[in-house]
Amino acid sequence: MKQRLKQIIEDSDTKAGKTFDLTIQAIIVLSLVCFSIETLPDLSDESRTLLHVIEIISVIIFTVEYLARVAVASDKAAFVFSFFGIIDLLAILPFYLSTGLDLRSLRSFRLLRLVRILKLARYSAAAKRFHRAFLIAREELALFLFASMIVLYLAAVGIYHFENPAQPEEFSSVFHSLWWAVSTLTTVGYGDIYPVTSGGKMFTFCILVVGLGIVSIPAGLVASALSKARELEN
């Protein structure tokens, strides 16, 4: 019996496994839709009651699923403390924390119900492919992230040097200049603070060019890694 249950839960290649995966995925989507509907301001009491009933049923199903996964796991501790094990627990824990005793402050944990959307990744082959691609390119991405932090700091120092004399309030320190550096390097450019000196404008142009690379290089790394991940699947 346990072996059959393990096959249904962990093997999505069988008919029973696919049915299980699709059912859980549908319930996840339903619970997220209901959560969104709950935020509407003019819901009737009947609607709120219905949504609460759906919430209870979905949490019961997720709880049974979580306990079943723990039961069939070869290494129970490893599953409980794994990424998806923690996600599965966080998807149901807020419901139990916000019932029973009048611990109203704990109701903020109900926002963690949004974690359920991460459970969708468990049932997606594309998500597994992304995970494999990340493992392939993780060293390059880590190096690029480190280099980006250095460029970010240098951009903040540079704009502080050019703009602090002309705009001492907006660019009062390197730390204040970091916001400009982030928005410029990501090519967002909110426009709340911007250079007014000639040197600052030239420096900004250079940073914008660098920012284009910062945006495009990770995309290229991930695309290459995804191609390798797809080849490994085949």
PDB file of C-alpha atoms in Angstrom:
ATOM      1  CA  MET A   1       0.000   0.000   0.000  1.00  0.00           C
ATOM      2  CA  LYS A   2       2.774   2.408   0.926  1.00  0.00           C
ATOM      3  CA  GLN A   3       4.676   1.561  -2.241  1.00  0.00           C
ATOM      4  CA  ARG A   4       1.562   2.193  -4.345  1.00  0.00           C
ATOM      5  CA  LEU A   5       0.988   5.537  -2.610  1.00  0.00           C
ATOM      6  CA  LYS A   6       4.643   6.469  -3.125  1.00  0.00           C
ATOM      7  CA  GLN A   7       4.334   5.692  -6.833  1.00  0.00           C
ATOM      8  CA  ILE A   8       1.226   7.878  -7.186  1.00  0.00           C
ATOM      9  CA  ILE A   9       2.726  10.830  -5.302  1.00  0.00           C
ATOM     10  CA  GLU A  10       6.264  10.812  -6.642  1.00  0.00           C
ATOM     11  CA  ASP A  11       5.897   9.315 -10.132  1.00  0.00           C
ATOM     12  CA  SER A  12       4.078  11.629 -12.558  1.00  0.00           C
ATOM     13  CA  ASP A  13       4.656   9.309 -15.521  1.00  0.00           C
ATOM     14  CA  THR A  14       1.831   6.964 -14.540  1.00  0.00           C
ATOM     15  CA  LYS A  15      -1.839   7.707 -15.166  1.00  0.00           C
ATOM     16  CA  ALA A  16      -2.572   7.822 -11.429  1.00  0.00           C
ATOM     17  CA  GLY A  17       0.433  10.083 -10.849  1.00  0.00           C
ATOM     18  CA  LYS A  18      -0.630  12.516 -13.566  1.00  0.00           C
ATOM     19  CA  THR A  19      -4.174  12.594 -12.197  1.00  0.00           C
ATOM     20  CA  PHE A  20      -2.836  13.326  -8.713  1.00  0.00           C
ATOM     21  CA  ASP A  21      -0.544  16.087  -9.970  1.00  0.00           C
ATOM     22  CA  LEU A  22      -3.262  17.766 -12.047  1.00  0.00           C
ATOM     23  CA  THR A  23      -5.750  17.576  -9.180  1.00  0.00           C
ATOM     24  CA  ILE A  24      -3.371  19.213  -6.702  1.00  0.00           C
ATOM     25  CA  GLN A  25      -2.408  21.814  -9.286  1.00  0.00           C
ATOM     26  CA  ALA A  26      -6.069  22.671  -9.896  1.00  0.00           C
ATOM     27  CA  ILE A  27      -6.700  23.006  -6.151  1.00  0.00           C
ATOM     28  CA  ILE A  28      -3.686  25.308  -5.808  1.00  0.00           C
ATOM     29  CA  VAL A  29      -5.024  27.556  -8.560  1.00  0.00           C
ATOM     30  CA  LEU A  30      -8.519  27.484  -7.018  1.00  0.00           C
ATOM     31  CA  SER A  31      -7.179  28.463  -3.594  1.00  0.00           C
ATOM     32  CA  LEU A  32      -5.199  31.358  -5.090  1.00  0.00           C
ATOM     33  CA  VAL A  33      -8.257  32.597  -6.989  1.00  0.00           C
ATOM     34  CA  CYS A  34     -10.352  32.400  -3.807  1.00  0.00           C
ATOM     35  CA  PHE A  35      -7.669  34.271  -1.877  1.00  0.00           C
ATOM     36  CA  SER A  36      -7.792  37.034  -4.484  1.00  0.00           C
ATOM     37  CA  ILE A  37     -11.590  37.179  -4.381  1.00  0.00           C
ATOM     38  CA  GLU A  38     -11.463  37.524  -0.579  1.00  0.00           C
ATOM     39  CA  THR A  39      -9.738  40.876  -0.992  1.00  0.00           C
ATOM     40  CA  LEU A  40     -12.776  42.386  -2.748  1.00  0.00           C
ATOM     41  CA  PRO A  41     -14.336  44.989  -0.425  1.00  0.00           C
ATOM     42  CA  ASP A  42     -18.058  44.421  -1.076  1.00  0.00           C
ATOM     43  CA  LEU A  43     -18.412  40.665  -0.767  1.00  0.00           C
ATOM     44  CA  SER A  44     -21.625  39.364   0.758  1.00  0.00           C
ATOM     45  CA  ASP A  45     -21.570  37.239   3.906  1.00  0.00           C
ATOM     46  CA  GLU A  46     -22.706  34.231   1.871  1.00  0.00           C
ATOM     47  CA  SER A  47     -19.777  34.642  -0.509  1.00  0.00           C
ATOM     48  CA  ARG A  48     -17.304  34.956   2.348  1.00  0.00           C
ATOM     49  CA  THR A  49     -18.752  31.849   3.954  1.00  0.00           C
ATOM     50  CA  LEU A  50     -18.411  29.910   0.703  1.00  0.00           C
ATOM     51  CA  LEU A  51     -14.825  31.078   0.273  1.00  0.00           C
ATOM     52  CA  HIS A  52     -14.044  30.076   3.846  1.00  0.00           C
ATOM     53  CA  VAL A  53     -15.466  26.604   3.236  1.00  0.00           C
ATOM     54  CA  ILE A  54     -13.341  26.246   0.083  1.00  0.00           C
ATOM     55  CA  GLU A  55     -10.324  27.394   2.097  1.00  0.00           C
ATOM     56  CA  ILE A  56     -10.966  24.761   4.772  1.00  0.00           C
ATOM     57  CA  ILE A  57     -11.384  21.992   2.200  1.00  0.00           C
ATOM     58  CA  SER A  58      -8.261  22.996   0.285  1.00  0.00           C
ATOM     59  CA  VAL A  59      -6.183  23.189   3.471  1.00  0.00           C
ATOM     60  CA  ILE A  60      -7.400  19.740   4.509  1.00  0.00           C
ATOM     61  CA  ILE A  61      -6.376  18.351   1.113  1.00  0.00           C
ATOM     62  CA  PHE A  62      -2.964  20.083   1.296  1.00  0.00           C
ATOM     63  CA  THR A  63      -2.485  18.782   4.838  1.00  0.00           C
ATOM     64  CA  VAL A  64      -3.250  15.216   3.777  1.00  0.00           C
ATOM     65  CA  GLU A  65      -0.909  15.634   0.803  1.00  0.00           C
ATOM     66  CA  TYR A  66       1.887  16.953   3.040  1.00  0.00           C
ATOM     67  CA  LEU A  67       1.497  14.115   5.558  1.00  0.00           C
ATOM     68  CA  ALA A  68       1.389  11.579   2.728  1.00  0.00           C
ATOM     69  CA  ARG A  69       4.591  12.973   1.241  1.00  0.00           C
ATOM     70  CA  VAL A  70       6.278  12.750   4.625  1.00  0.00           C
ATOM     71  CA  ALA A  71       5.020   9.186   5.064  1.00  0.00           C
ATOM     72  CA  VAL A  72       6.332   7.908   1.721  1.00  0.00           C
ATOM     73  CA  ALA A  73       9.596   9.874   1.734  1.00  0.00           C
ATOM     74  CA  SER A  74      12.688   7.685   1.850  1.00  0.00           C
ATOM     75  CA  ASP A  75      14.428  10.254   4.052  1.00  0.00           C
ATOM     76  CA  LYS A  76      11.683  12.009   6.021  1.00  0.00           C
ATOM     77  CA  ALA A  77      13.958  14.595   7.636  1.00  0.00           C
ATOM     78  CA  ALA A  78      15.474  15.478   4.276  1.00  0.00           C
ATOM     79  CA  PHE A  79      12.011  16.038   2.788  1.00  0.00           C
ATOM     80  CA  VAL A  80      10.714  18.084   5.736  1.00  0.00           C
ATOM     81  CA  PHE A  81      13.674  20.470   5.549  1.00  0.00           C
ATOM     82  CA  SER A  82      13.887  20.519   1.747  1.00  0.00           C
ATOM     83  CA  PHE A  83      12.757  23.549  -0.266  1.00  0.00           C
ATOM     84  CA  PHE A  84       9.487  21.976  -1.377  1.00  0.00           C
ATOM     85  CA  GLY A  85       8.921  20.427   2.045  1.00  0.00           C
ATOM     86  CA  ILE A  86       9.102  23.873   3.655  1.00  0.00           C
ATOM     87  CA  ILE A  87       6.902  25.352   0.910  1.00  0.00           C
ATOM     88  CA  ASP A  88       4.293  22.634   1.460  1.00  0.00           C
ATOM     89  CA  LEU A  89       4.290  23.317   5.202  1.00  0.00           C
ATOM     90  CA  LEU A  90       4.076  27.097   4.790  1.00  0.00           C
ATOM     91  CA  ALA A  91       1.116  26.627   2.451  1.00  0.00           C
ATOM     92  CA  ILE A  92      -0.987  25.153   5.272  1.00  0.00           C
ATOM     93  CA  LEU A  93       0.574  26.446   8.505  1.00  0.00           C
ATOM     94  CA  PRO A  94      -0.938  29.979   8.348  1.00  0.00           C
ATOM     95  CA  PHE A  95      -4.448  28.503   8.322  1.00  0.00           C
ATOM     96  CA  TYR A  96      -3.851  26.733  11.626  1.00  0.00           C
ATOM     97  CA  LEU A  97      -2.072  29.730  13.147  1.00  0.00           C
ATOM     98  CA  SER A  98      -5.038  32.006  12.438  1.00  0.00           C
ATOM     99  CA  THR A  99      -7.718  29.824  14.043  1.00  0.00           C
ATOM    100  CA  GLY A 100      -8.464  28.814  17.587  1.00  0.00           C
ATOM    101  CA  LEU A 101      -6.964  31.321  20.022  1.00  0.00           C
ATOM    102  CA  ASP A 102      -7.501  35.018  19.412  1.00  0.00           C
ATOM    103  CA  LEU A 103      -4.032  35.672  18.096  1.00  0.00           C
ATOM    104  CA  ARG A 104      -5.032  38.397  15.666  1.00  0.00           C
ATOM    105  CA  SER A 105      -1.506  39.557  15.088  1.00  0.00           C
ATOM    106  CA  LEU A 106      -0.706  36.160  13.609  1.00  0.00           C
ATOM    107  CA  ARG A 107      -3.248  36.754  10.863  1.00  0.00           C
ATOM    108  CA  SER A 108      -0.509  38.472   8.939  1.00  0.00           C
ATOM    109  CA  PHE A 109       0.828  34.960   8.339  1.00  0.00           C
ATOM    110  CA  ARG A 110      -2.198  34.366   6.124  1.00  0.00           C
ATOM    111  CA  LEU A 111      -0.300  36.268   3.457  1.00  0.00           C
ATOM    112  CA  LEU A 112       1.936  33.221   3.306  1.00  0.00           C
ATOM    113  CA  ARG A 113      -0.898  31.469   1.516  1.00  0.00           C
ATOM    114  CA  LEU A 114       0.623  33.075  -1.563  1.00  0.00           C
ATOM    115  CA  VAL A 115       3.411  30.551  -1.090  1.00  0.00           C
ATOM    116  CA  ARG A 116       1.024  28.024  -2.604  1.00  0.00           C
ATOM    117  CA  ILE A 117       1.812  29.414  -6.021  1.00  0.00           C
ATOM    118  CA  LEU A 118       5.336  28.006  -5.570  1.00  0.00           C
ATOM    119  CA  LYS A 119       3.818  24.556  -5.183  1.00  0.00           C
ATOM    120  CA  LEU A 120       2.892  24.766  -8.855  1.00  0.00           C
ATOM    121  CA  ALA A 121       6.579  24.429  -9.637  1.00  0.00           C
ATOM    122  CA  ARG A 122       6.573  20.899  -8.234  1.00  0.00           C
ATOM    123  CA  TYR A 123       4.315  19.732 -11.031  1.00  0.00           C
ATOM    124  CA  SER A 124       5.990  21.560 -13.905  1.00  0.00           C
ATOM    125  CA  ALA A 125       8.621  19.970 -16.122  1.00  0.00           C
ATOM    126  CA  ALA A 126       9.643  23.473 -17.201  1.00  0.00           C
ATOM    127  CA  ALA A 127      10.350  24.420 -13.591  1.00  0.00           C
ATOM    128  CA  LYS A 128      12.567  21.367 -13.211  1.00  0.00           C
ATOM    129  CA  ARG A 129      14.349  22.400 -16.396  1.00  0.00           C
ATOM    130  CA  PHE A 130      14.926  25.888 -14.954  1.00  0.00           C
ATOM    131  CA  HIS A 131      16.288  24.345 -11.775  1.00  0.00           C
ATOM    132  CA  ARG A 132      18.670  22.179 -13.792  1.00  0.00           C
ATOM    133  CA  ALA A 133      19.705  25.199 -15.860  1.00  0.00           C
ATOM    134  CA  PHE A 134      20.416  27.169 -12.684  1.00  0.00           C
ATOM    135  CA  LEU A 135      22.647  24.363 -11.426  1.00  0.00           C
ATOM    136  CA  ILE A 136      24.502  24.376 -14.745  1.00  0.00           C
ATOM    137  CA  ALA A 137      25.080  28.143 -14.735  1.00  0.00           C
ATOM    138  CA  ARG A 138      25.246  28.788 -10.980  1.00  0.00           C
ATOM    139  CA  GLU A 139      28.995  29.465 -10.903  1.00  0.00           C
ATOM    140  CA  GLU A 140      28.775  31.956 -13.767  1.00  0.00           C
ATOM    141  CA  LEU A 141      25.706  33.609 -12.235  1.00  0.00           C
ATOM    142  CA  ALA A 142      27.382  33.845  -8.826  1.00  0.00           C
ATOM    143  CA  LEU A 143      30.478  35.431 -10.377  1.00  0.00           C
ATOM    144  CA  PHE A 144      28.313  37.833 -12.385  1.00  0.00           C
ATOM    145  CA  LEU A 145      26.339  38.791  -9.269  1.00  0.00           C
ATOM    146  CA  PHE A 146      29.556  39.528  -7.397  1.00  0.00           C
ATOM    147  CA  ALA A 147      30.847  41.625 -10.303  1.00  0.00           C
ATOM    148  CA  SER A 148      27.504  43.461 -10.475  1.00  0.00           C
ATOM    149  CA  MET A 149      27.768  44.389  -6.795  1.00  0.00           C
ATOM    150  CA  ILE A 150      31.206  45.873  -7.434  1.00  0.00           C
ATOM    151  CA  VAL A 151      29.950  47.856 -10.443  1.00  0.00           C
ATOM    152  CA  LEU A 152      26.957  49.022  -8.395  1.00  0.00           C
ATOM    153  CA  TYR A 153      29.229  50.363  -5.668  1.00  0.00           C
ATOM    154  CA  LEU A 154      31.564  52.032  -8.147  1.00  0.00           C
ATOM    155  CA  ALA A 155      28.573  53.664  -9.869  1.00  0.00           C
ATOM    156  CA  ALA A 156      27.382  55.067  -6.545  1.00  0.00           C
ATOM    157  CA  VAL A 157      30.847  56.403  -5.747  1.00  0.00           C
ATOM    158  CA  GLY A 158      31.212  57.935  -9.213  1.00  0.00           C
ATOM    159  CA  ILE A 159      27.885  59.765  -9.260  1.00  0.00           C
ATOM    160  CA  TYR A 160      28.508  60.976  -5.705  1.00  0.00           C
ATOM    161  CA  HIS A 161      31.812  62.483  -6.861  1.00  0.00           C
ATOM    162  CA  PHE A 162      30.178  64.323  -9.776  1.00  0.00           C
ATOM    163  CA  GLU A 163      26.842  65.363  -8.262  1.00  0.00           C
ATOM    164  CA  ASN A 164      27.396  65.930  -4.557  1.00  0.00           C
ATOM    165  CA  PRO A 165      28.737  69.498  -4.989  1.00  0.00           C
ATOM    166  CA  ALA A 166      25.749  70.452  -7.195  1.00  0.00           C
ATOM    167  CA  GLN A 167      23.045  68.427  -5.401  1.00  0.00           C
ATOM    168  CA  PRO A 168      24.158  67.880  -1.793  1.00  0.00           C
ATOM    169  CA  GLU A 169      20.652  66.878  -0.645  1.00  0.00           C
ATOM    170  CA  GLU A 170      19.912  64.263  -3.314  1.00  0.00           C
ATOM    171  CA  PHE A 171      23.453  62.824  -3.415  1.00  0.00           C
ATOM    172  CA  SER A 172      24.426  63.471   0.192  1.00  0.00           C
ATOM    173  CA  SER A 173      26.470  60.270   0.553  1.00  0.00           C
ATOM    174  CA  VAL A 174      27.542  57.148  -1.296  1.00  0.00           C
ATOM    175  CA  PHE A 175      24.721  55.278   0.434  1.00  0.00           C
ATOM    176  CA  HIS A 176      22.140  57.772  -0.840  1.00  0.00           C
ATOM    177  CA  SER A 177      23.680  57.457  -4.302  1.00  0.00           C
ATOM    178  CA  LEU A 178      23.158  53.694  -4.300  1.00  0.00           C
ATOM    179  CA  TRP A 179      19.459  54.144  -5.152  1.00  0.00           C
ATOM    180  CA  TRP A 180      20.408  56.100  -8.267  1.00  0.00           C
ATOM    181  CA  ALA A 181      22.964  53.425  -9.143  1.00  0.00           C
ATOM    182  CA  VAL A 182      20.406  50.612  -8.825  1.00  0.00           C
ATOM    183  CA  SER A 183      17.732  52.347 -10.914  1.00  0.00           C
ATOM    184  CA  THR A 184      20.253  53.359 -13.575  1.00  0.00           C
ATOM    185  CA  LEU A 185      22.141  50.063 -13.855  1.00  0.00           C
ATOM    186  CA  THR A 186      18.850  48.209 -14.233  1.00  0.00           C
ATOM    187  CA  THR A 187      17.923  50.798 -16.925  1.00  0.00           C
ATOM    188  CA  VAL A 188      14.719  51.618 -15.031  1.00  0.00           C
ATOM    189  CA  GLY A 189      15.555  55.258 -14.317  1.00  0.00           C
ATOM    190  CA  TYR A 190      12.697  56.399 -12.077  1.00  0.00           C
ATOM    191  CA  GLY A 191      13.701  60.029 -12.524  1.00  0.00           C
ATOM    192  CA  ASP A 192      13.338  60.958  -8.850  1.00  0.00           C
ATOM    193  CA  ILE A 193      17.053  61.835  -8.717  1.00  0.00           C
ATOM    194  CA  TYR A 194      19.152  62.555 -11.785  1.00  0.00           C
ATOM    195  CA  PRO A 195      22.445  64.275 -12.655  1.00  0.00           C
ATOM    196  CA  VAL A 196      22.540  67.957 -13.570  1.00  0.00           C
ATOM    197  CA  THR A 197      26.274  68.445 -14.140  1.00  0.00           C
ATOM    198  CA  SER A 198      28.027  67.707 -17.430  1.00  0.00           C
ATOM    199  CA  GLY A 199      30.348  65.218 -15.762  1.00  0.00           C
ATOM    200  CA  GLY A 200      27.437  63.499 -14.076  1.00  0.00           C
ATOM    201  CA  LYS A 201      25.538  63.211 -17.367  1.00  0.00           C
ATOM    202  CA  MET A 202      28.529  61.694 -19.152  1.00  0.00           C
ATOM    203  CA  PHE A 203      29.062  59.294 -16.279  1.00  0.00           C
ATOM    204  CA  THR A 204      25.372  58.351 -16.419  1.00  0.00           C
ATOM    205  CA  PHE A 205      25.681  57.588 -20.130  1.00  0.00           C
ATOM    206  CA  CYS A 206      28.533  55.185 -19.387  1.00  0.00           C
ATOM    207  CA  ILE A 207      26.575  53.528 -16.587  1.00  0.00           C
ATOM    208  CA  LEU A 208      23.534  53.101 -18.848  1.00  0.00           C
ATOM    209  CA  VAL A 209      25.698  51.294 -21.406  1.00  0.00           C
ATOM    210  CA  VAL A 210      27.050  49.039 -18.653  1.00  0.00           C
ATOM    211  CA  GLY A 211      23.485  48.536 -17.414  1.00  0.00           C
ATOM    212  CA  LEU A 212      22.427  47.101 -20.755  1.00  0.00           C
ATOM    213  CA  GLY A 213      25.063  44.429 -20.317  1.00  0.00           C
ATOM    214  CA  ILE A 214      24.006  43.751 -16.736  1.00  0.00           C
ATOM    215  CA  VAL A 215      20.468  43.066 -17.944  1.00  0.00           C
ATOM    216  CA  SER A 216      21.413  41.019 -21.016  1.00  0.00           C
ATOM    217  CA  ILE A 217      24.278  38.856 -19.735  1.00  0.00           C
ATOM    218  CA  PRO A 218      22.229  36.858 -17.171  1.00  0.00           C
ATOM    219  CA  ALA A 219      19.552  36.302 -19.832  1.00  0.00           C
ATOM    220  CA  GLY A 220      22.205  34.882 -22.160  1.00  0.00           C
ATOM    221  CA  LEU A 221      23.634  32.657 -19.438  1.00  0.00           C
ATOM    222  CA  VAL A 222      20.223  31.292 -18.500  1.00  0.00           C
ATOM    223  CA  ALA A 223      19.243  30.760 -22.154  1.00  0.00           C
ATOM    224  CA  SER A 224      22.445  28.809 -22.797  1.00  0.00           C
ATOM    225  CA  ALA A 225      21.958  26.767 -19.629  1.00  0.00           C
ATOM    226  CA  LEU A 226      18.326  26.025 -20.562  1.00  0.00           C
ATOM    227  CA  SER A 227      19.493  24.762 -23.944  1.00  0.00           C
ATOM    228  CA  LYS A 228      21.954  22.425 -22.224  1.00  0.00           C
ATOM    229  CA  ALA A 229      19.260  21.305 -19.767  1.00  0.00           C
ATOM    230  CA  ARG A 230      16.921  20.453 -22.643  1.00  0.00           C
ATOM    231  CA  GLU A 231      19.717  18.469 -24.337  1.00  0.00           C
ATOM    232  CA  LEU A 232      20.256  16.513 -21.113  1.00  0.00           C
ATOM    233  CA  GLU A 233      16.553  15.663 -20.992  1.00  0.00           C
ATOM    234  CA  ASN A 234      16.705  14.279 -24.502  1.00  0.00           C
TER     235      ASN A 234
END
